[in-house]
JSON list of C-alpha atoms in Angstrom, two decimals:
[
{"chain": "A", "resi": 1, "resn": "MET", "atom": "CA", "xyz": [26.62, 21.30, -7.24]},
{"chain": "A", "resi": 2, "resn": "SER", "atom": "CA", "xyz": [26.41, 20.68, -10.88]},
{"chain": "A", "resi": 3, "resn": "GLN", "atom": "CA", "xyz": [23.58, 21.56, -12.97]},
{"chain": "A", "resi": 4, "resn": "GLU", "atom": "CA", "xyz": [22.28, 17.95, -13.64]},
{"chain": "A", "resi": 5, "resn": "THR", "atom": "CA", "xyz": [21.70, 17.30, -9.48]},
{"chain": "A", "resi": 6, "resn": "GLN", "atom": "CA", "xyz": [20.34, 20.81, -8.72]},
{"chain": "A", "resi": 7, "resn": "GLY", "atom": "CA", "xyz": [17.10, 20.41, -11.03]},
{"chain": "A", "resi": 8, "resn": "ARG", "atom": "CA", "xyz": [16.64, 16.49, -10.34]},
{"chain": "A", "resi": 9, "resn": "GLN", "atom": "CA", "xyz": [13.26, 15.61, -8.11]},
{"chain": "A", "resi": 10, "resn": "PRO", "atom": "CA", "xyz": [14.22, 13.87, -4.89]},
{"chain": "A", "resi": 11, "resn": "THR", "atom": "CA", "xyz": [13.82, 9.86, -6.01]},
{"chain": "A", "resi": 12, "resn": "VAL", "atom": "CA", "xyz": [12.00, 9.05, -2.08]},
{"chain": "A", "resi": 13, "resn": "THR", "atom": "CA", "xyz": [9.51, 11.27, -1.79]},
{"chain": "A", "resi": 14, "resn": "PRO", "atom": "CA", "xyz": [6.39, 11.36, 1.13]},
{"chain": "A", "resi": 15, "resn": "LEU", "atom": "CA", "xyz": [4.03, 10.12, -1.78]},
{"chain": "A", "resi": 16, "resn": "ARG", "atom": "CA", "xyz": [6.26, 7.35, -2.71]},
{"chain": "A", "resi": 17, "resn": "VAL", "atom": "CA", "xyz": [6.57, 6.09, 1.13]},
{"chain": "A", "resi": 18, "resn": "VAL", "atom": "CA", "xyz": [2.87, 6.51, 1.19]},
{"chain": "A", "resi": 19, "resn": "VAL", "atom": "CA", "xyz": [2.51, 4.31, -1.68]},
{"chain": "A", "resi": 20, "resn": "ALA", "atom": "CA", "xyz": [4.90, 1.87, -0.77]},
{"chain": "A", "resi": 21, "resn": "ILE", "atom": "CA", "xyz": [3.28, 1.45, 3.36]},
{"chain": "A", "resi": 22, "resn": "CYS", "atom": "CA", "xyz": [-0.01, 1.18, 1.10]},
{"chain": "A", "resi": 23, "resn": "LEU", "atom": "CA", "xyz": [1.27, -1.80, -1.26]},
{"chain": "A", "resi": 24, "resn": "GLY", "atom": "CA", "xyz": [3.67, -3.26, 1.86]},
{"chain": "A", "resi": 25, "resn": "ALA", "atom": "CA", "xyz": [0.95, -3.57, 4.89]},
{"chain": "A", "resi": 26, "resn": "PRO", "atom": "CA", "xyz": [-0.89, -7.05, 3.52]},
{"chain": "A", "resi": 27, "resn": "PHE", "atom": "CA", "xyz": [2.05, -8.51, 2.98]},
{"chain": "A", "resi": 28, "resn": "VAL", "atom": "CA", "xyz": [2.65, -7.62, 6.96]},
{"chain": "A", "resi": 29, "resn": "ALA", "atom": "CA", "xyz": [-0.58, -8.14, 7.80]},
{"chain": "A", "resi": 30, "resn": "MET", "atom": "CA", "xyz": [-0.82, -11.95, 6.60]},
{"chain": "A", "resi": 31, "resn": "LEU", "atom": "CA", "xyz": [3.05, -13.13, 7.76]},
{"chain": "A", "resi": 32, "resn": "TRP", "atom": "CA", "xyz": [1.79, -11.97, 11.58]},
{"chain": "A", "resi": 33, "resn": "VAL", "atom": "CA", "xyz": [0.25, -15.25, 11.26]},
{"chain": "A", "resi": 34, "resn": "SER", "atom": "CA", "xyz": [0.20, -14.84, 15.14]},
{"chain": "A", "resi": 35, "resn": "SER", "atom": "CA", "xyz": [-2.64, -11.94, 15.63]},
{"chain": "A", "resi": 36, "resn": "TYR", "atom": "CA", "xyz": [-5.75, -13.58, 14.07]},
{"chain": "A", "resi": 37, "resn": "ALA", "atom": "CA", "xyz": [-4.54, -17.34, 14.10]},
{"chain": "A", "resi": 38, "resn": "LYS", "atom": "CA", "xyz": [-7.48, -17.82, 16.51]},
{"chain": "A", "resi": 39, "resn": "VAL", "atom": "CA", "xyz": [-11.15, -18.84, 16.21]},
{"chain": "A", "resi": 40, "resn": "GLU", "atom": "CA", "xyz": [-12.95, -15.34, 18.36]},
{"chain": "A", "resi": 41, "resn": "PRO", "atom": "CA", "xyz": [-14.24, -13.32, 17.37]},
{"chain": "A", "resi": 42, "resn": "THR", "atom": "CA", "xyz": [-16.46, -15.45, 15.31]},
{"chain": "A", "resi": 43, "resn": "PHE", "atom": "CA", "xyz": [-18.79, -13.56, 12.06]},
{"chain": "A", "resi": 44, "resn": "ILE", "atom": "CA", "xyz": [-21.61, -14.63, 11.47]},
{"chain": "A", "resi": 45, "resn": "GLY", "atom": "CA", "xyz": [-20.22, -18.77, 11.91]},
{"chain": "A", "resi": 46, "resn": "ILE", "atom": "CA", "xyz": [-17.10, -18.23, 10.69]},
{"chain": "A", "resi": 47, "resn": "PRO", "atom": "CA", "xyz": [-14.31, -17.62, 12.33]},
{"chain": "A", "resi": 48, "resn": "PHE", "atom": "CA", "xyz": [-11.97, -15.47, 13.21]},
{"chain": "A", "resi": 49, "resn": "PHE", "atom": "CA", "xyz": [-8.39, -17.00, 11.11]},
{"chain": "A", "resi": 50, "resn": "TYR", "atom": "CA", "xyz": [-10.68, -17.51, 7.98]},
{"chain": "A", "resi": 51, "resn": "TRP", "atom": "CA", "xyz": [-13.05, -14.10, 7.68]},
{"chain": "A", "resi": 52, "resn": "TYR", "atom": "CA", "xyz": [-10.23, -11.12, 8.71]},
{"chain": "A", "resi": 53, "resn": "GLN", "atom": "CA", "xyz": [-7.45, -13.63, 5.70]},
{"chain": "A", "resi": 54, "resn": "MET", "atom": "CA", "xyz": [-11.39, -12.27, 3.16]},
{"chain": "A", "resi": 55, "resn": "ALA", "atom": "CA", "xyz": [-11.01, -9.07, 4.80]},
{"chain": "A", "resi": 56, "resn": "TRP", "atom": "CA", "xyz": [-8.00, -8.57, 3.76]},
{"chain": "A", "resi": 57, "resn": "VAL", "atom": "CA", "xyz": [-8.40, -9.69, 0.16]},
{"chain": "A", "resi": 58, "resn": "VAL", "atom": "CA", "xyz": [-10.88, -6.46, -0.08]},
{"chain": "A", "resi": 59, "resn": "ILE", "atom": "CA", "xyz": [-8.69, -3.93, 2.36]},
{"chain": "A", "resi": 60, "resn": "SER", "atom": "CA", "xyz": [-5.59, -5.27, -0.26]},
{"chain": "A", "resi": 61, "resn": "THR", "atom": "CA", "xyz": [-7.77, -4.30, -3.47]},
{"chain": "A", "resi": 62, "resn": "ALA", "atom": "CA", "xyz": [-8.35, -0.81, -2.19]},
{"chain": "A", "resi": 63, "resn": "LEU", "atom": "CA", "xyz": [-5.23, 0.32, -0.47]},
{"chain": "A", "resi": 64, "resn": "THR", "atom": "CA", "xyz": [-3.22, -1.35, -4.40]},
{"chain": "A", "resi": 65, "resn": "MET", "atom": "CA", "xyz": [-5.95, 0.91, -5.55]},
{"chain": "A", "resi": 66, "resn": "ILE", "atom": "CA", "xyz": [-5.06, 3.91, -4.22]},
{"chain": "A", "resi": 67, "resn": "ALA", "atom": "CA", "xyz": [-1.25, 2.83, -3.80]},
{"chain": "A", "resi": 68, "resn": "TYR", "atom": "CA", "xyz": [-1.21, 2.95, -8.27]},
{"chain": "A", "resi": 69, "resn": "LYS", "atom": "CA", "xyz": [-4.02, 6.57, -7.92]},
{"chain": "A", "resi": 70, "resn": "LEU", "atom": "CA", "xyz": [-0.80, 8.42, -5.84]},
{"chain": "A", "resi": 71, "resn": "TRP", "atom": "CA", "xyz": [1.81, 6.61, -8.04]},
{"chain": "A", "resi": 72, "resn": "GLN", "atom": "CA", "xyz": [0.01, 8.05, -11.22]},
{"chain": "A", "resi": 73, "resn": "ARG", "atom": "CA", "xyz": [-0.32, 11.71, -9.74]},
{"chain": "A", "resi": 74, "resn": "ASP", "atom": "CA", "xyz": [3.95, 11.27, -8.71]},
{"chain": "A", "resi": 75, "resn": "GLN", "atom": "CA", "xyz": [4.40, 10.32, -12.58]},
{"chain": "A", "resi": 76, "resn": "ARG", "atom": "CA", "xyz": [2.17, 13.31, -13.51]},
{"chain": "A", "resi": 77, "resn": "ALA", "atom": "CA", "xyz": [3.63, 15.83, -10.72]},
{"chain": "A", "resi": 78, "resn": "ARG", "atom": "CA", "xyz": [6.98, 14.16, -12.13]},
{"chain": "A", "resi": 79, "resn": "LYS", "atom": "CA", "xyz": [6.56, 15.15, -16.16]},
{"chain": "A", "resi": 80, "resn": "ALA", "atom": "CA", "xyz": [5.76, 19.06, -15.54]},
{"chain": "A", "resi": 81, "resn": "GLY", "atom": "CA", "xyz": [8.45, 19.29, -13.16]},
{"chain": "A", "resi": 82, "resn": "ALA", "atom": "CA", "xyz": [10.27, 18.13, -16.10]},
{"chain": "A", "resi": 83, "resn": "SER", "atom": "CA", "xyz": [9.18, 20.42, -18.58]},
{"chain": "A", "resi": 84, "resn": "ARG", "atom": "CA", "xyz": [10.09, 23.19, -16.82]}
]
């Protein structure tokens, strides 16, 4: 191996996989319509189809925030590793 490739950090890391899962989960959940295309159970009179989607708005926000924080941590670690 050359010196250039020995000093590089891997592109795909476990942290980046977690970031990808956090960002991809809402898409999978919303595109899999048959999993939530039903009326029951209702929540305060709202059919499942609607409150499930509204719940994913909140969940997606939380997952995006987590992904952002993890990405910042990854970038700081890469900068610290590159300056060595």
